[in-house]
PDB file of C-alpha atoms in Angstrom:
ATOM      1  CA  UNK A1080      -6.588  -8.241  51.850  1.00  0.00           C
ATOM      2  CA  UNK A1081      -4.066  -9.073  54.050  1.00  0.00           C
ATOM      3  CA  UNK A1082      -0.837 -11.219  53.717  1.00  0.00           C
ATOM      4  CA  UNK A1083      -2.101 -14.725  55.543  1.00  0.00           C
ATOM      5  CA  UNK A1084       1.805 -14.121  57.270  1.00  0.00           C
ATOM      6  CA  UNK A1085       0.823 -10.807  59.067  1.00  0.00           C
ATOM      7  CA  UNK A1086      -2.773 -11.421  59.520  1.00  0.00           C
ATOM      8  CA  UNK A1087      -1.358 -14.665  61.854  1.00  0.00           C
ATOM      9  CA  UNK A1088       1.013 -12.702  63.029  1.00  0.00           C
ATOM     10  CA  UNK A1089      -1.475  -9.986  64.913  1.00  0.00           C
ATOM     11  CA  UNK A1090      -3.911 -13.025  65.421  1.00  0.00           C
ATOM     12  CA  UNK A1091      -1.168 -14.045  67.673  1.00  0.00           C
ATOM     13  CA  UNK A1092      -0.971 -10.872  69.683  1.00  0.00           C
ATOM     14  CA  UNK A1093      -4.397 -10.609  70.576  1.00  0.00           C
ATOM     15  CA  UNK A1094      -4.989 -12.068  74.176  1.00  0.00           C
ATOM     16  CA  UNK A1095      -6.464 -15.567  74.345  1.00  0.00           C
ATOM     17  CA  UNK A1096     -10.490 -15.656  74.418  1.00  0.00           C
ATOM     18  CA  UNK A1097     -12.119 -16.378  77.923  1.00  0.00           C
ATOM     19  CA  UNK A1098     -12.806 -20.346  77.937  1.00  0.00           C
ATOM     20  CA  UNK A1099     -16.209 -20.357  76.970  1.00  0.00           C
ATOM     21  CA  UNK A1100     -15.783 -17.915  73.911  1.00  0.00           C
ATOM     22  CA  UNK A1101     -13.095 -20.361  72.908  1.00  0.00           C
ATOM     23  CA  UNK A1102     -15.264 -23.521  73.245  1.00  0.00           C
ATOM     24  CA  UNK A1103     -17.563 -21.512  70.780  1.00  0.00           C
ATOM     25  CA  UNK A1104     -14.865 -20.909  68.587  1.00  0.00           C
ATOM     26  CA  UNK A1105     -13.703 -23.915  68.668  1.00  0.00           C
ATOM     27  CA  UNK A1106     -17.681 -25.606  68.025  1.00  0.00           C
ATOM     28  CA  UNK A1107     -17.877 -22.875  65.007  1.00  0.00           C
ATOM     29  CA  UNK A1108     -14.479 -24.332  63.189  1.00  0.00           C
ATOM     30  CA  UNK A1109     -16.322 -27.743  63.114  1.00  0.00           C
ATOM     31  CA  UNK A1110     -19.425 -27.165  62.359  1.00  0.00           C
ATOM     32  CA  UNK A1111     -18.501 -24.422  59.993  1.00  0.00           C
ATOM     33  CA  UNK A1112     -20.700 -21.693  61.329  1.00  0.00           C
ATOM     34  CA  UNK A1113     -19.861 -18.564  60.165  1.00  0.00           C
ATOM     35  CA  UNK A1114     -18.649 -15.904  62.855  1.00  0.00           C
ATOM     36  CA  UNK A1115     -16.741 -12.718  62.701  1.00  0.00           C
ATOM     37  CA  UNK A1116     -12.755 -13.679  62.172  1.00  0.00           C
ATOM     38  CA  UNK A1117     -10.483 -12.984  65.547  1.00  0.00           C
ATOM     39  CA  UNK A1118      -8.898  -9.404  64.077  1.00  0.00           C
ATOM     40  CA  UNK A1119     -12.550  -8.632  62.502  1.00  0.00           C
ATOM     41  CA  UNK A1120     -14.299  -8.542  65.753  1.00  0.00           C
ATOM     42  CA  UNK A1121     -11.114  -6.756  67.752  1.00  0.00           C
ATOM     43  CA  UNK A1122     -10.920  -4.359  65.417  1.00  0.00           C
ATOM     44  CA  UNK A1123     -15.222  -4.315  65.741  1.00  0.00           C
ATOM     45  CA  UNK A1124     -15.122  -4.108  69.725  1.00  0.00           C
ATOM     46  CA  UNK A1125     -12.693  -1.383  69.590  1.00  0.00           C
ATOM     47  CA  UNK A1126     -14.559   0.642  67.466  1.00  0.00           C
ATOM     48  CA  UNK A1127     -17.938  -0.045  69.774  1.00  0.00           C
ATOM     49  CA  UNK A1128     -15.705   0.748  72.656  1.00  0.00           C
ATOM     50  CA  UNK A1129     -15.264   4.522  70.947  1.00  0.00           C
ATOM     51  CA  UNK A1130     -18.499   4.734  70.189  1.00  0.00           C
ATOM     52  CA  UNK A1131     -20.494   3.286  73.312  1.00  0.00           C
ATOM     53  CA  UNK A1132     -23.327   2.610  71.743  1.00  0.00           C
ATOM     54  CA  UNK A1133     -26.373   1.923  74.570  1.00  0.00           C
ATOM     55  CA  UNK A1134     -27.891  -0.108  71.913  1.00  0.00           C
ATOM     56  CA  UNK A1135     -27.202  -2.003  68.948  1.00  0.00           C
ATOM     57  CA  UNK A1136     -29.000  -3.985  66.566  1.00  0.00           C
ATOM     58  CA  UNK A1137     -27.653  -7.034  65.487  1.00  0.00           C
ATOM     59  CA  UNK A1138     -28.739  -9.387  61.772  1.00  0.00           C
ATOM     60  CA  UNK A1139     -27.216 -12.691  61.605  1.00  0.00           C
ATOM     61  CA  UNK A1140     -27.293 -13.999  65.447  1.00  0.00           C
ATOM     62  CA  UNK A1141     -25.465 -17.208  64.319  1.00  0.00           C
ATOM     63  CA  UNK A1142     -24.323 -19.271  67.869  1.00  0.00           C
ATOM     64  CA  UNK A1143     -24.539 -15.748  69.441  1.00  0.00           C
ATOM     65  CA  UNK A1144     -20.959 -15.362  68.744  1.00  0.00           C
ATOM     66  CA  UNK A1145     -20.708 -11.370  67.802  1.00  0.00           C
ATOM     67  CA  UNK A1146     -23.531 -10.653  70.102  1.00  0.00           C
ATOM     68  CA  UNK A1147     -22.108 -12.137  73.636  1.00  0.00           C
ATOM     69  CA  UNK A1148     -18.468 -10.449  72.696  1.00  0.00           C
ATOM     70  CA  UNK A1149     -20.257  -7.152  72.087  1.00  0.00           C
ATOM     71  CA  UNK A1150     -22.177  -7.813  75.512  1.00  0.00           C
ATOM     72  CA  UNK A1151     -18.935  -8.420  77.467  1.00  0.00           C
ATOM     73  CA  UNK A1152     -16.889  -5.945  75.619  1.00  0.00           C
ATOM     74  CA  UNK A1153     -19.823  -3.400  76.554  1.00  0.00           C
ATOM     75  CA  UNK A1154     -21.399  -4.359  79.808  1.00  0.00           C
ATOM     76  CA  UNK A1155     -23.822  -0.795  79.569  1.00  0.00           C
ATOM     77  CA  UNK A1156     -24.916  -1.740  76.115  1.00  0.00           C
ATOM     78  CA  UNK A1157     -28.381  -3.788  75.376  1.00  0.00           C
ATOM     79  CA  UNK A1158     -28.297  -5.755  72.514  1.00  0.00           C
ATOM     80  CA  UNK A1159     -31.106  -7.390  70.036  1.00  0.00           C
ATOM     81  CA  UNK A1160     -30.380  -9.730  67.482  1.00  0.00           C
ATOM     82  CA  UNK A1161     -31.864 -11.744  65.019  1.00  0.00           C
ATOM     83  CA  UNK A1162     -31.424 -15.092  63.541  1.00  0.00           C
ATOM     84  CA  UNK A1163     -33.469 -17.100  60.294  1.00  0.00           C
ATOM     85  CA  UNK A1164     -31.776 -20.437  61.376  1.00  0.00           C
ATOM     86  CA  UNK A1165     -33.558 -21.276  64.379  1.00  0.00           C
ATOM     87  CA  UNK A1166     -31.120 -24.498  65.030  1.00  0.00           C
ATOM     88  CA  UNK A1167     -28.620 -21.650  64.978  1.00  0.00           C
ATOM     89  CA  UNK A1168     -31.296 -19.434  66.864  1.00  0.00           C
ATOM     90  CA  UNK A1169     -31.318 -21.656  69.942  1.00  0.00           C
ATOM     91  CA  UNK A1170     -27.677 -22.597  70.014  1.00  0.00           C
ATOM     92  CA  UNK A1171     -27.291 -18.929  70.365  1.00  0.00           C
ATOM     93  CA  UNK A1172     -30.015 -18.873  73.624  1.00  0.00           C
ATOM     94  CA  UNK A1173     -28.374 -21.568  75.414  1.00  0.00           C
ATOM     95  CA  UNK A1174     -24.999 -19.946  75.404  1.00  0.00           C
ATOM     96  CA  UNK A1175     -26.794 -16.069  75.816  1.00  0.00           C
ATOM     97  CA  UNK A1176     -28.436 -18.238  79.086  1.00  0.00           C
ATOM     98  CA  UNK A1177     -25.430 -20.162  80.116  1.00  0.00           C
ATOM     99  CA  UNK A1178     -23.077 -16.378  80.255  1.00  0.00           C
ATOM    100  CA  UNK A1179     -26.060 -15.149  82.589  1.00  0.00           C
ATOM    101  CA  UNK A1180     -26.782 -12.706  79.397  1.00  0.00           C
ATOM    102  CA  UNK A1181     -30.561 -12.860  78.809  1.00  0.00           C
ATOM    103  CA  UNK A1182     -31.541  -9.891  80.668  1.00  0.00           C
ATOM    104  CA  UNK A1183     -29.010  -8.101  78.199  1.00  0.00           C
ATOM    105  CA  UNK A1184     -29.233 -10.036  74.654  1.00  0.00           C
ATOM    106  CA  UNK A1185     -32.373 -10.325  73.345  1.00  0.00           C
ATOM    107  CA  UNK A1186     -33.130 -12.726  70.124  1.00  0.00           C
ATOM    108  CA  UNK A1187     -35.600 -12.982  67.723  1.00  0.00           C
ATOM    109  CA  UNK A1188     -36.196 -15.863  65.306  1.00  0.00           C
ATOM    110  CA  UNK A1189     -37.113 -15.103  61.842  1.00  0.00           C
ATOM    111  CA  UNK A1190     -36.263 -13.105  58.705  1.00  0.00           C
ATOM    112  CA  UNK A1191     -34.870  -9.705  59.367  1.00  0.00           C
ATOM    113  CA  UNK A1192     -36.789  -8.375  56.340  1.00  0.00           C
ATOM    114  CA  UNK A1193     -40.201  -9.508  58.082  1.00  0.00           C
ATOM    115  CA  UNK A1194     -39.834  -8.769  61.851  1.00  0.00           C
ATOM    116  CA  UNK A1195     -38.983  -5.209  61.634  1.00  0.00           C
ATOM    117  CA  UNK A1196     -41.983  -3.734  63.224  1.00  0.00           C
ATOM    118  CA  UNK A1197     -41.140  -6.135  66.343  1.00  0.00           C
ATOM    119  CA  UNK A1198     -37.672  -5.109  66.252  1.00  0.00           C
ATOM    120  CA  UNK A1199     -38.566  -1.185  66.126  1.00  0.00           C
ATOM    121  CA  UNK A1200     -39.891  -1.129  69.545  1.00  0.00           C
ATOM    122  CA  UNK A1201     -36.443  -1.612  70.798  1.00  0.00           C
ATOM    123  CA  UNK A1202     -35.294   1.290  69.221  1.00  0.00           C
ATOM    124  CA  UNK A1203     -33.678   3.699  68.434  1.00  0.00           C
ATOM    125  CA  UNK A1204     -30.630   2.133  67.795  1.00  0.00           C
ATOM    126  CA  UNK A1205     -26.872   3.662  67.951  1.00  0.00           C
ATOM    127  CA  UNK A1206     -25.479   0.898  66.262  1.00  0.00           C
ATOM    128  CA  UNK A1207     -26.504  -1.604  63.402  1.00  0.00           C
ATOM    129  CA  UNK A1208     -24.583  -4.944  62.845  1.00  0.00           C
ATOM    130  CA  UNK A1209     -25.211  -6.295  59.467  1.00  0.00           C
ATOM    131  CA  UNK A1210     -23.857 -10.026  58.996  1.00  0.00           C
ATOM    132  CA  UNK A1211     -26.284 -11.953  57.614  1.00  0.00           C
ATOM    133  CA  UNK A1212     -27.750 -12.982  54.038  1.00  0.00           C
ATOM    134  CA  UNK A1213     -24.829 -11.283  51.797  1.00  0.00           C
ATOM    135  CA  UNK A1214     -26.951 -10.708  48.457  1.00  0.00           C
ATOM    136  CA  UNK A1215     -29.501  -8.920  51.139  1.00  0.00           C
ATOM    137  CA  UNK A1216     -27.696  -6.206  52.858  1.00  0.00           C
ATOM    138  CA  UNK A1217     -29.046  -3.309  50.921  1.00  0.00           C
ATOM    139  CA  UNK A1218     -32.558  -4.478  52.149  1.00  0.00           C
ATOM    140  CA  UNK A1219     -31.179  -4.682  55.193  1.00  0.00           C
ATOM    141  CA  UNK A1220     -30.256  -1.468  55.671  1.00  0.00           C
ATOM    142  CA  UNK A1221     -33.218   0.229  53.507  1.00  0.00           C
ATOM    143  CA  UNK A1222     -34.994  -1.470  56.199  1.00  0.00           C
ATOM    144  CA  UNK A1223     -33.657  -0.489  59.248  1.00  0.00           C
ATOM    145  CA  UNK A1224     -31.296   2.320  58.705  1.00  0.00           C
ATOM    146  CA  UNK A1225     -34.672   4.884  59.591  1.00  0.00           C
ATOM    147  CA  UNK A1226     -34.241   3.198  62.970  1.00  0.00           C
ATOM    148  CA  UNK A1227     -30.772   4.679  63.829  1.00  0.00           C
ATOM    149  CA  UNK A1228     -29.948   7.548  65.962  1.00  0.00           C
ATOM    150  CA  UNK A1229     -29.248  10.531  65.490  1.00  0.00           C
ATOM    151  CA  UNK A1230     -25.076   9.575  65.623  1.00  0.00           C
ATOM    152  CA  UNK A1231     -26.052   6.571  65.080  1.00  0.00           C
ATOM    153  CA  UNK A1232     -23.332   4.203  62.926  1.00  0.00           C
ATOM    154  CA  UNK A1233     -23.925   1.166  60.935  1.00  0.00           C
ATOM    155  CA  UNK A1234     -20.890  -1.986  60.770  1.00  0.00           C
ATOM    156  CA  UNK A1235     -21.059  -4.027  57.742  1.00  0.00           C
ATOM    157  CA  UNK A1236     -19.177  -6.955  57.539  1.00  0.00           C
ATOM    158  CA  UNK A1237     -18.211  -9.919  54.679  1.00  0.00           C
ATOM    159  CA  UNK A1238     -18.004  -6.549  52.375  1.00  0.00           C
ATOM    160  CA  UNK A1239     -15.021  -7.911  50.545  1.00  0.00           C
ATOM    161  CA  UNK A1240     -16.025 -11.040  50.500  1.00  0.00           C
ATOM    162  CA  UNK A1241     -12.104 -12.844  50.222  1.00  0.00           C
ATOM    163  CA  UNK A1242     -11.372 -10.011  48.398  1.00  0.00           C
ATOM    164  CA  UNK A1243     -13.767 -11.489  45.366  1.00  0.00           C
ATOM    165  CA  UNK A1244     -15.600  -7.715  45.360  1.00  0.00           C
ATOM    166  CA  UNK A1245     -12.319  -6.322  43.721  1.00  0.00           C
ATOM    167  CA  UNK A1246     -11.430  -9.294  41.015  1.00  0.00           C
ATOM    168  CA  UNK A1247     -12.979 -10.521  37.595  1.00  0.00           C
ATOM    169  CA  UNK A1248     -16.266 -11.668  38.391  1.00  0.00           C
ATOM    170  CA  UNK A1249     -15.724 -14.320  35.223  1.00  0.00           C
ATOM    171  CA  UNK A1250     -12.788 -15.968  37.416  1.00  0.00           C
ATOM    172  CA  UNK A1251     -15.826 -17.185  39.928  1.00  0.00           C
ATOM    173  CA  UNK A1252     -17.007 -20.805  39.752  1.00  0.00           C
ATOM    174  CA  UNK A1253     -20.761 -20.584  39.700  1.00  0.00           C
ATOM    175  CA  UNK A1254     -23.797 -18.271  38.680  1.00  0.00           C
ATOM    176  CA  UNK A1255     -24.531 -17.800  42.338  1.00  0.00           C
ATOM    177  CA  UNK A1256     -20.949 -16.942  43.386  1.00  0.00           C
ATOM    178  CA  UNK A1257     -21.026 -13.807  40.971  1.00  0.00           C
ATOM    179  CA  UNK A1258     -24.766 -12.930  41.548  1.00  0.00           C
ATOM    180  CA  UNK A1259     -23.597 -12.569  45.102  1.00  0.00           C
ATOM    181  CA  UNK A1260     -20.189 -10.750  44.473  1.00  0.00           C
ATOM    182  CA  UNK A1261     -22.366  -8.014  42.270  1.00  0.00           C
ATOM    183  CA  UNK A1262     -24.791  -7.333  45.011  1.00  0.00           C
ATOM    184  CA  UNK A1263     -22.206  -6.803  47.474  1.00  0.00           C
ATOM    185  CA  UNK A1264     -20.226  -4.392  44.697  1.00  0.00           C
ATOM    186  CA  UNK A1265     -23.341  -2.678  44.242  1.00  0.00           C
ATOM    187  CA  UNK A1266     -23.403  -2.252  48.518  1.00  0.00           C
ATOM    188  CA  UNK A1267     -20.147  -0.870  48.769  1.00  0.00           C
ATOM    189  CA  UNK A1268     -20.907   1.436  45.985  1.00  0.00           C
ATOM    190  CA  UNK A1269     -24.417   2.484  47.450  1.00  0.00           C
ATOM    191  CA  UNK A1270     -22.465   3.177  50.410  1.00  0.00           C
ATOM    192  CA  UNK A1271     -19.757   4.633  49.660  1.00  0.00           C
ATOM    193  CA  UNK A1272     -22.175   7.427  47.733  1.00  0.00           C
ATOM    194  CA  UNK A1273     -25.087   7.446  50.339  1.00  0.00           C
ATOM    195  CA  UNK A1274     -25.866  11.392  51.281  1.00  0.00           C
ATOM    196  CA  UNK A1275     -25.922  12.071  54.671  1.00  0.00           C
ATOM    197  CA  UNK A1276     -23.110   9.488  55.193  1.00  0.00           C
ATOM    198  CA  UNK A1277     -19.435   8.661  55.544  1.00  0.00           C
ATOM    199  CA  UNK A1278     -18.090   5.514  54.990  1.00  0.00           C
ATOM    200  CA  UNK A1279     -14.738   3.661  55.301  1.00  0.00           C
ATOM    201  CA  UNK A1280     -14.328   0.192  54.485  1.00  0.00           C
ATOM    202  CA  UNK A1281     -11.872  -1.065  56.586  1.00  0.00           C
ATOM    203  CA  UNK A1282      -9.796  -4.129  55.073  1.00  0.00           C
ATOM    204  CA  UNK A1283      -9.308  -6.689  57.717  1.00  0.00           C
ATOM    205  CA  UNK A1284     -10.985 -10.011  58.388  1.00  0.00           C
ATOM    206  CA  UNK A1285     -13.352 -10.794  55.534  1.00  0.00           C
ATOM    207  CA  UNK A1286     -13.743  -6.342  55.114  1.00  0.00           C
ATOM    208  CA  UNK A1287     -15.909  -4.422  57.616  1.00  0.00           C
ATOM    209  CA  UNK A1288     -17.787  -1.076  56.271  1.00  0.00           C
ATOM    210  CA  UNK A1289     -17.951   1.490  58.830  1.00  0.00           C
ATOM    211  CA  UNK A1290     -20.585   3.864  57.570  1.00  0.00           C
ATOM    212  CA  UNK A1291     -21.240   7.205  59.915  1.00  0.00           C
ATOM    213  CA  UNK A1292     -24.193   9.092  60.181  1.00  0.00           C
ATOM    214  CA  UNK A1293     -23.807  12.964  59.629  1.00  0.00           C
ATOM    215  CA  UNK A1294     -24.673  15.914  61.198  1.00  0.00           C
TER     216      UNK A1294
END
């Protein structure tokens, strides 16, 4: 991972959020809601913007963070989503409703694991967003990878999880902590050996796996 130096450093270069995606930035810090760090999801939109995906599936709505960025940053793209918190669920909605982006986002409450024949009918789908449940995300994409297109391309993200995926699992605190650090080893390594795909784990923010479907 990177030096905390240079990762401020190019934090610092990217041009200031809009006001509302800085008010939600600002509500995620203190309520410590989980959402994509600031060169994470640049480095995300600028892949999506090479890609143009016309629609992506997203697990792990959160506020509706990633999602609203991705409908901005895309303004062709349709996006669905899906959240298990439904606090977090209708957080999301009222900003999605407040940026006029309803007719573009649409959000499911529930587990990801149990909606997916609800969530099919809006496919196929160019892009999957996996950033939800850690210790789930080869069920995840078991799940819903069938569902991609053709050049279809799946973004991972939290795959280095601090970097933990790459030390001594015995250094961890708690049983939980290295349960979780295993199943995301055993992602990356399911990944990185998957037939039929290429993937590159790129190591900025918390690690996002870019994994390509091939011809």
């Amino acid at each position: 991972m990177l030096d905390q130096d240079v990762i401020t450093y190019v934090e610092n270069l990217i041009p200031v959020s809009s006001p509302y995606v800085k008010q939600m930035e600002e509500f995620a810090k203190q309520h410590e809601v989980p959402i994509m760090e600031k060169v994470g999801i640049e480095v995300l939109l600028l892949l999506l913007s090479m890609q143009q995906p016309k629609r992506i599936f997203e697990i792990g709505t959160a506020i509706g963070y990633s999602s609203i960025r991705m409908a901005t940053h895309l303004p062709q793209t349709q996006i669905v989503t899906v959240e298990l918190d439904e606090e977090r669920y209708h957080q999301a909605n009222k900003h999605i409703h407040e940026l006029g982006l309803e007719n573009r986002i649409k959000t499911f409450l529930g587990d990801a694991l149990s909606i997916s024949e609800e969530v099919k009918q809006y496919g196929p789908f160019d892009a999957l967003f996996i950033d939800a449940t850690k210790a789930k995300y080869k069920k995840f994409f078991a799940l819903y990878e069938p569902m991609l297109a053709e050049d279809g391309i799946i973004y991972s993200d939290n795959v280095l999880f601090k970097g933990t995926v790459a030390r001594d699992r015995s250094e961890l605190k708690t049983r939980r902590q290295r349960t979780l650090v295993r199943k995301l080893d055993e992602y990356n390594q399911m990944l990185s050996t998957l037939e039929g795909y290429k993937t590159t784990i790129i190591p900025v923010g918390d690690g996002i796996a870019v994994t390509k479907k091939m011809k």
